[in-house]
Short mmCIF file of C-alpha atoms in Angstrom, two decimals:
data_model
loop_
_atom_site.label_atom_id
_atom_site.label_comp_id
_atom_site.label_asym_id
_atom_site.label_seq_id
_atom_site.Cartn_x
_atom_site.Cartn_y
_atom_site.Cartn_z
CA MET A 1335 -2.69 4.69 7.73
CA LYS A 1336 -2.27 4.69 11.48
CA LYS A 1337 0.80 3.73 13.41
CA VAL A 1338 0.79 1.09 16.12
CA GLN A 1339 -0.14 2.68 19.42
CA TYR A 1340 0.68 1.43 22.88
CA ASP A 1341 -2.24 0.93 25.24
CA GLN A 1342 -1.22 1.22 28.89
CA VAL A 1343 -4.52 -0.26 30.15
CA ARG A 1344 -3.74 -3.63 28.66
CA LYS A 1345 -0.54 -3.89 30.64
CA VAL A 1346 -2.56 -3.69 33.84
CA GLN A 1347 -5.47 -5.82 32.58
CA PRO A 1348 -4.11 -8.54 30.28
CA GLU A 1349 -7.58 -9.86 29.37
CA TYR A 1350 -9.07 -6.43 28.68
CA PHE A 1351 -10.42 -6.58 25.12
CA VAL A 1352 -11.02 -3.50 22.99
CA TYR A 1353 -11.66 -3.00 19.27
CA THR A 1354 -9.14 -0.54 17.84
CA GLY A 1355 -10.77 0.05 14.44
CA VAL A 1356 -13.21 2.67 13.19
CA ASN A 1357 -16.03 0.55 11.72
CA THR A 1358 -18.60 0.77 14.51
CA THR A 1359 -21.83 1.79 12.77
CA GLU A 1360 -23.27 -1.48 11.50
CA PRO A 1361 -24.27 -4.29 13.91
CA VAL A 1362 -22.24 -7.48 14.01
CA ASP A 1363 -23.66 -10.04 11.56
CA MET A 1364 -22.71 -13.70 11.26
CA GLN A 1365 -23.13 -16.08 8.36
CA MET A 1366 -22.44 -19.83 8.39
CA PHE A 1367 -21.88 -22.47 5.72
CA VAL A 1368 -21.94 -26.19 6.53
CA TYR A 1369 -21.05 -28.36 3.55
CA ASN A 1370 -19.60 -31.60 2.25
CA ASP A 1371 -19.32 -33.24 -1.17
CA VAL A 1372 -23.00 -34.16 -1.14
CA GLY A 1373 -24.69 -30.91 -0.08
CA PHE A 1374 -24.52 -27.68 1.86
CA GLU A 1375 -26.52 -25.57 4.30
CA GLN A 1376 -26.37 -21.80 4.56
CA TYR A 1377 -27.44 -19.77 7.60
CA GLU A 1378 -27.84 -15.99 7.40
CA HIS A 1379 -27.89 -13.75 10.50
CA VAL A 1380 -27.06 -16.83 12.52
CA SER A 1381 -27.32 -16.67 16.32
CA PHE A 1382 -24.68 -17.75 18.79
CA GLU A 1383 -26.86 -20.69 19.89
CA ARG A 1384 -27.13 -21.91 16.31
CA ILE A 1385 -23.37 -21.66 15.89
CA GLN A 1386 -22.83 -23.71 19.04
CA LYS A 1387 -25.26 -26.37 17.83
CA GLU A 1388 -23.68 -26.65 14.37
CA ILE A 1389 -20.11 -26.82 15.64
CA TYR A 1390 -20.77 -29.63 18.11
CA ASP A 1391 -23.42 -31.54 16.16
CA GLU A 1392 -22.23 -35.17 16.24
CA GLN A 1393 -23.92 -35.90 12.91
CA GLN A 1394 -21.90 -33.20 11.19
CA LEU A 1395 -18.46 -33.74 12.68
CA GLN A 1396 -16.98 -34.53 9.25
CA ASP A 1397 -18.62 -31.57 7.51
CA VAL A 1398 -16.72 -28.39 6.84
CA LYS A 1399 -18.10 -25.42 8.75
CA TRP A 1400 -17.32 -21.85 7.72
CA LEU A 1401 -18.40 -19.10 10.06
CA ASN A 1402 -17.98 -15.60 8.61
CA ILE A 1403 -18.31 -12.69 11.07
CA HIS A 1404 -18.87 -9.11 9.84
CA GLY A 1405 -18.04 -6.53 12.48
CA LEU A 1406 -15.68 -6.56 15.47
CA HIS A 1407 -16.86 -3.64 17.55
CA GLN A 1408 -19.25 -5.74 19.70
CA VAL A 1409 -16.39 -7.16 21.71
CA GLU A 1410 -18.54 -9.45 23.85
CA VAL A 1411 -19.67 -11.36 20.72
CA ILE A 1412 -16.07 -11.98 19.61
CA GLN A 1413 -15.14 -12.94 23.17
CA LYS A 1414 -17.99 -15.52 23.29
CA ILE A 1415 -16.85 -17.01 19.98
CA GLY A 1416 -13.34 -17.27 21.39
CA GLU A 1417 -14.56 -19.01 24.52
CA LEU A 1418 -16.68 -21.38 22.44
CA ILE A 1419 -13.63 -22.78 20.60
CA SER A 1420 -11.20 -22.32 23.52
CA LEU A 1421 -9.13 -19.52 21.99
CA GLU A 1422 -6.30 -18.08 24.03
CA PRO A 1423 -7.13 -14.53 25.26
CA PHE A 1424 -4.19 -12.99 23.41
CA VAL A 1425 -5.51 -14.40 20.11
CA VAL A 1426 -8.89 -12.75 20.76
CA SER A 1427 -7.00 -9.56 21.51
CA ASP A 1428 -5.06 -9.86 18.23
CA ILE A 1429 -8.32 -10.25 16.31
CA LEU A 1430 -9.73 -7.08 17.86
CA ASN A 1431 -6.55 -5.01 17.60
CA VAL A 1432 -6.54 -4.20 13.88
CA MET A 1433 -3.41 -2.05 14.20
CA ARG A 1434 -1.22 -5.10 14.80
CA ARG A 1435 1.21 -6.55 12.28
CA PRO A 1436 -0.24 -9.44 10.19
CA LYS A 1437 0.89 -12.80 11.49
CA MET A 1438 0.46 -16.55 11.53
CA GLU A 1439 0.53 -18.65 14.71
CA GLU A 1440 -0.14 -22.29 15.52
CA LEU A 1441 -1.39 -23.04 19.02
CA ASN A 1442 -2.09 -26.68 19.80
CA ASP A 1443 -4.85 -27.61 17.32
CA ILE A 1444 -5.56 -24.03 16.19
CA LEU A 1445 -4.01 -22.13 13.27
CA PHE A 1446 -4.40 -18.33 13.41
CA PHE A 1447 -3.93 -16.06 10.39
CA SER A 1448 -4.30 -12.30 10.16
CA ILE A 1449 -3.89 -10.30 6.95
CA LYS A 1450 -4.50 -6.75 5.70
CA SER A 1451 -6.87 -6.13 2.81
CA ILE A 1452 -5.98 -2.91 0.99
CA LEU A 1453 -8.05 -1.34 -1.76
CA PRO A 1454 -8.39 2.23 -3.12
CA ASP A 1455 -11.82 3.78 -2.70
CA LYS A 1456 -13.68 6.26 -4.91
CA GLN A 1457 -11.95 9.19 -3.17
CA LYS A 1458 -8.56 7.69 -4.19
CA LYS A 1459 -7.69 6.83 -0.60
CA LEU A 1460 -6.49 3.47 0.64
CA ARG A 1461 -9.21 1.49 2.40
CA VAL A 1462 -7.47 -0.79 4.89
CA GLU A 1463 -9.23 -3.65 6.63
CA GLN A 1464 -7.78 -6.40 8.78
CA LEU A 1465 -9.10 -9.94 8.34
CA SER A 1466 -8.39 -12.79 10.73
CA PHE A 1467 -8.87 -16.52 10.28
CA ILE A 1468 -9.10 -19.35 12.81
CA LEU A 1469 -8.59 -22.91 11.57
CA LYS A 1470 -9.57 -25.68 13.98
CA ASP A 1471 -10.60 -29.26 13.15
CA ASN A 1472 -13.25 -28.90 10.41
CA LEU A 1473 -14.09 -25.33 11.42
CA LEU A 1474 -12.93 -22.13 9.75
CA ILE A 1475 -13.85 -18.75 11.25
CA SER A 1476 -13.19 -15.54 9.31
CA PHE A 1477 -13.40 -12.16 11.03
CA GLN A 1478 -14.03 -9.03 8.95
CA GLU A 1479 -14.34 -5.44 10.18
CA LYS A 1480 -17.32 -4.78 7.91
CA LYS A 1481 -19.34 -6.33 5.11
CA SER A 1482 -17.60 -6.62 1.76
CA ASP A 1483 -17.72 -8.71 -1.39
CA PHE A 1484 -14.25 -10.27 -1.09
CA PHE A 1485 -15.61 -13.81 -0.77
CA THR A 1486 -18.79 -13.66 -2.90
CA HIS A 1487 -17.32 -15.87 -5.62
CA ILE A 1488 -16.24 -18.45 -3.03
CA ARG A 1489 -19.76 -18.63 -1.63
CA GLU A 1490 -21.06 -19.20 -5.15
CA ARG A 1491 -18.54 -22.00 -5.69
CA ILE A 1492 -19.78 -23.68 -2.53
CA LYS A 1493 -23.43 -23.30 -3.56
CA THR A 1494 -22.92 -24.51 -7.13
CA HIS A 1495 -20.35 -27.20 -6.29
CA SER A 1496 -17.85 -25.59 -8.68
CA GLY A 1497 -14.29 -26.80 -8.50
CA ILE A 1498 -13.02 -28.94 -5.65
CA VAL A 1499 -13.88 -26.74 -2.69
CA ARG A 1500 -16.58 -29.07 -1.39
CA LYS A 1501 -14.30 -32.06 -1.83
CA LYS A 1502 -11.57 -30.53 0.31
CA ARG A 1503 -11.18 -29.71 4.00
CA ASN A 1504 -11.31 -26.29 5.58
CA ASP A 1505 -7.58 -25.72 4.97
CA TYR A 1506 -8.34 -25.52 1.23
CA LEU A 1507 -11.11 -23.04 2.01
CA LEU A 1508 -8.57 -20.98 3.95
CA TYR A 1509 -6.34 -21.00 0.86
CA LEU A 1510 -9.24 -19.67 -1.25
CA LEU A 1511 -9.97 -16.87 1.25
CA LEU A 1512 -6.32 -15.82 1.47
CA ASP A 1513 -6.06 -15.92 -2.31
CA ALA A 1514 -9.12 -13.65 -2.61
CA VAL A 1515 -7.58 -11.12 -0.23
CA MET A 1516 -4.26 -11.19 -2.07
CA GLU A 1517 -6.06 -10.35 -5.31
CA ASN A 1518 -6.83 -6.99 -3.73
CA PHE A 1519 -3.10 -6.24 -3.72
CA TYR A 1520 -3.02 -6.76 -7.49
CA ILE A 1521 -5.97 -4.42 -7.94
CA THR A 1522 -4.31 -1.79 -5.76
CA LEU A 1523 -0.99 -2.06 -7.60
CA GLU A 1524 -2.76 -1.72 -10.95
CA TYR A 1525 -4.37 1.47 -9.65
CA TYR A 1526 -1.00 2.86 -8.55
CA GLU A 1527 0.81 1.98 -11.76
CA GLY A 1528 -1.45 4.34 -13.71
CA SER A 1529 -0.70 7.13 -11.23
CA ILE A 1530 3.05 6.37 -11.34
CA ASP A 1531 3.11 6.74 -15.14
CA VAL A 1532 1.44 10.14 -14.82
CA LEU A 1533 3.89 11.22 -12.11
CA MET A 1534 6.83 10.07 -14.21
CA ALA A 1535 5.70 12.26 -17.11
CA GLU A 1536 4.94 15.26 -14.90
CA SER A 1537 8.29 15.05 -13.12
CA LYS A 1538 10.01 15.81 -16.43
CA ASN A 1539 7.83 18.74 -17.47
CA ASN A 1540 6.06 20.19 -14.45
CA GLU A 1541 7.83 22.70 -12.20
CA ASN A 1542 5.07 22.64 -9.57
CA GLN A 1543 6.25 21.33 -6.19
CA GLU A 1544 2.93 19.50 -5.84
CA VAL A 1545 4.35 16.80 -8.16
CA LEU A 1546 7.07 16.03 -5.61
CA VAL A 1547 4.48 15.89 -2.80
CA ARG A 1548 2.40 13.40 -4.77
CA ILE A 1549 5.48 11.30 -5.50
CA GLU A 1550 6.37 11.11 -1.81
CA LYS A 1551 2.77 10.29 -0.86
CA THR A 1552 2.59 7.48 -3.39
CA ARG A 1553 5.94 6.12 -2.18
CA GLU A 1554 4.67 6.14 1.40
CA GLU A 1555 1.52 4.22 0.43
CA LEU A 1556 3.52 1.65 -1.55
CA ASN A 1557 5.77 1.21 1.45
CA PHE A 1558 2.65 0.57 3.56
CA LEU A 1559 1.61 -2.10 1.04
CA LYS A 1560 5.01 -3.69 1.37
CA ARG A 1561 4.92 -3.67 5.16
CA SER A 1562 1.46 -5.26 5.09
CA LEU A 1563 2.52 -8.07 2.77
CA LEU A 1564 5.94 -8.97 4.22
CA PRO A 1565 4.55 -10.80 7.29
CA LEU A 1566 2.21 -12.84 5.10
CA ARG A 1567 5.13 -13.75 2.84
CA ASP A 1568 7.12 -14.92 5.88
CA ALA A 1569 4.15 -16.95 7.15
CA LEU A 1570 3.61 -18.60 3.78
CA LEU A 1571 7.35 -19.29 3.56
CA SER A 1572 7.20 -21.13 6.85
CA LEU A 1573 4.31 -23.23 5.54
CA LYS A 1574 6.27 -23.96 2.39
CA SER A 1575 9.43 -24.90 4.28
CA GLU A 1576 7.48 -27.24 6.59
CA HIS A 1577 5.88 -29.04 3.67
CA HIS A 1578 8.01 -32.17 4.15
CA THR A 1579 7.94 -32.28 7.95
CA ASN A 1580 4.19 -31.54 8.13
CA ASP A 1581 4.71 -29.78 11.46
CA ILE A 1582 1.52 -27.75 11.01
CA LYS A 1583 -1.21 -30.28 11.69
CA ALA A 1584 -4.09 -27.98 10.70
CA ILE A 1585 -3.07 -28.22 7.04
CA GLU A 1586 -3.10 -31.45 5.10
CA HIS A 1587 0.15 -32.55 3.57
CA THR A 1588 -1.34 -32.56 0.06
CA ASN A 1589 -2.65 -29.00 0.40
CA HIS A 1590 0.73 -27.38 1.10
CA VAL A 1591 1.15 -26.91 -2.64
CA PHE A 1592 -1.70 -24.36 -2.65
CA PHE A 1593 -0.06 -22.29 0.07
CA ALA A 1594 3.22 -22.50 -1.88
CA ARG A 1595 1.35 -20.86 -4.76
CA LEU A 1596 0.26 -18.07 -2.41
CA HIS A 1597 3.88 -17.62 -1.38
CA GLN A 1598 4.85 -17.25 -5.05
CA LYS A 1599 2.09 -14.65 -5.48
CA SER A 1600 3.37 -12.68 -2.51
CA LEU A 1601 6.87 -12.64 -4.05
CA GLU A 1602 5.44 -11.38 -7.36
CA ILE A 1603 3.54 -8.58 -5.62
CA LEU A 1604 6.58 -7.56 -3.57
CA GLU A 1605 8.76 -7.51 -6.69
CA GLN A 1606 6.21 -5.27 -8.42
CA ILE A 1607 6.11 -2.97 -5.41
CA GLU A 1608 9.91 -2.72 -5.45
CA TYR A 1609 9.83 -1.92 -9.16
CA ASP A 1610 7.20 0.79 -8.66
CA MET A 1611 9.16 2.33 -5.78
CA ASN A 1612 12.30 2.41 -7.95
CA THR A 1613 10.26 4.12 -10.63
CA LEU A 1614 9.18 6.73 -8.11
CA ASP A 1615 12.83 7.22 -7.14
CA SER A 1616 13.58 7.83 -10.80
CA ALA A 1617 10.69 10.30 -10.99
CA SER A 1618 12.10 12.18 -7.99
CA ASN A 1619 15.53 12.27 -9.61
CA PHE A 1620 14.02 13.53 -12.85
CA TYR A 1621 12.18 16.25 -10.97
CA PHE A 1622 15.32 17.47 -9.15
CA SER A 1623 17.41 17.17 -12.32
CA ALA A 1624 14.87 19.22 -14.25
CA GLN A 1625 14.83 21.82 -11.49
CA SER A 1626 18.62 21.98 -11.48
CA HIS A 1627 18.70 22.24 -15.27
CA ARG A 1628 16.20 25.11 -15.24
CA MET A 1629 18.21 26.87 -12.54
CA ASN A 1630 21.41 26.42 -14.57
CA GLN A 1631 19.73 27.87 -17.64
CA ILE A 1632 18.56 30.87 -15.65
CA MET A 1633 22.02 31.39 -14.14
CA LYS A 1634 23.65 31.13 -17.58
CA LEU A 1635 21.30 33.76 -18.96
CA LEU A 1636 21.85 36.09 -16.01
CA THR A 1637 25.61 35.61 -16.23
CA ALA A 1638 25.59 36.37 -19.96
CA VAL A 1639 23.55 39.52 -19.39
CA SER A 1640 25.91 40.61 -16.63
CA VAL A 1641 28.99 40.01 -18.80
CA ILE A 1642 27.45 41.97 -21.66
CA PHE A 1643 26.71 44.95 -19.45
CA MET A 1644 30.11 44.97 -17.73
CA PRO A 1645 32.01 46.82 -20.57
CA LEU A 1646 29.03 49.13 -21.06
CA THR A 1647 29.05 49.95 -17.36
CA PHE A 1648 32.81 50.58 -17.59
CA ILE A 1649 32.37 53.03 -20.48
CA VAL A 1650 29.50 54.84 -18.78
CA GLY A 1651 31.54 54.98 -15.60
CA VAL A 1652 34.55 56.50 -17.35
CA TYR A 1653 32.54 59.26 -18.99
CA GLY A 1654 30.61 59.84 -15.85
CA MET A 1655 33.71 61.05 -14.01
CA ASN A 1656 33.70 64.75 -13.09
CA PHE A 1657 37.12 65.70 -14.39
CA GLU A 1658 37.36 69.28 -15.65
CA PHE A 1659 39.34 68.42 -18.81
CA MET A 1660 37.98 65.50 -20.94
CA PRO A 1661 38.65 66.11 -24.67
CA GLU A 1662 35.76 63.88 -25.85
CA LEU A 1663 33.24 66.08 -24.05
CA HIS A 1664 33.93 68.93 -26.50
CA TYR A 1665 33.84 66.69 -29.60
CA LYS A 1666 30.42 66.99 -31.20
CA PRO A 1667 30.11 63.38 -32.64
CA ALA A 1668 31.49 61.84 -29.40
CA TYR A 1669 28.05 60.98 -27.99
CA PHE A 1670 27.03 59.05 -31.09
CA MET A 1671 30.43 57.40 -31.33
CA VAL A 1672 30.17 56.09 -27.75
CA TRP A 1673 26.74 54.67 -28.54
CA ALA A 1674 28.07 53.01 -31.67
CA VAL A 1675 30.98 51.46 -29.72
CA MET A 1676 28.64 50.15 -27.04
CA LEU A 1677 26.25 48.67 -29.59
CA LEU A 1678 29.10 47.02 -31.46
CA LEU A 1679 30.37 45.52 -28.21
CA VAL A 1680 26.94 44.13 -27.39
CA VAL A 1681 26.48 42.63 -30.87
CA ALA A 1682 30.01 41.17 -30.88
CA MET A 1683 29.58 39.56 -27.46
CA VAL A 1684 26.15 38.12 -28.29
CA VAL A 1685 27.53 36.61 -31.53
CA TYR A 1686 30.52 35.18 -29.67
CA PHE A 1687 28.34 33.67 -26.91
CA LYS A 1688 25.98 32.14 -29.50
CA LYS A 1689 28.94 30.66 -31.36
CA LYS A 1690 30.20 29.11 -28.14
CA LYS A 1691 26.62 27.94 -27.33
CA TRP A 1692 26.76 29.51 -23.90
CA PHE A 1693 23.11 30.43 -24.15
#
C-alpha cells in the first residue's frame, strides 16, 4: 500500500500525463458493448476507429454503449479516449494516477467516478486496483489497470437479457459495476475475519511477539480499507441527498434509489471494519494483559523465593562470623540443629504463603 507521492514535474507541465501504477506488462485491450432492449453487439479487441464510429453513429444514439478498457500504461491511448469525449485534462490525469483518493465529480454533462478494488491474493497480500468510470450521455467508459473477472456476470446479464439492465440507461449499468466492485470489500472482510479470530485466540495464549506484529499489520490493512471506502461513501451520500433536487443530470431521477442502496452497503462495510478494528484493539489489550500477568507471576515467585531465603541467609551470616568465642561451634549437634531450624523455617513459610495464596 503506497502513500500519495508528490510529482514536481506536473507542477511545471500541467498536461503531462503519466501512469503511476505497476501493471505495465500486458498491452492495453478494449472491449465494447452496444445494446438496447431488443439486442446487443459485442466487440472484442476493439480499435480506436471502431470506438469513434460506434459513439457517434446516428443510428445508435439511443443505444447504451459500454467501453471497458484494460490497462492504463499506454498513456497515449487513454489521452486519445479523453480527447474523443472532450474530457478535461485533469480528469485524464486522475484516471492515470492510481495513487489518488477515490472521488466523484460532475463536470458539465460528464460524471466521473473512481474507486479502489481490494482483494487478497494467494500470497495473502492485498491486491489493490483503481477503477475509474466516465458517464456521458448514453456512454459509459470503465478503466481498469489490468484484466479481471469483476464484471463477468454483468456481461452475461447483457448477453442473456437477464434482469432489467438492457431496459435501463447507462447510469443503471454504472450502479451494477460499482456494486460488483463493492462486493470485493465483503470478500476481503470475510478473509480478515477468519484471521482476526485466530489472532484473538493467540493473543490470550501465545507469548511470541510475532502475534502483536500480525495484529498491527492487520489493523493497518483494515484502516487502508476504511480510507479507500470513505470517499465512495461520501460520494454516494451526495447522490442520495440530491435525489429530490436531481442536480446530477447524468443519473435519472428514478435510478437514485439504486445508488442509495450502494450507500447503505458502504455504511454496512464501514461498520464491520470498525467492529473488526475494535476486536483487534481487544486482542492487543489481551496480549499486553497476558504479558503483564505472566510478569506478575514471575515477580511473585521470585519475591517468594527471596523472602524464603532471607532468614536462611541471616542464619548463615551469623554463623559465618569469625568471632573467637561462639558456644554453638563447640556443641556437637549444633550443625544438625541449624539445618533443622532452617528446614522448619522454609516449610513454615511455604505453608504460610500457600495458605495466603501468594503463589
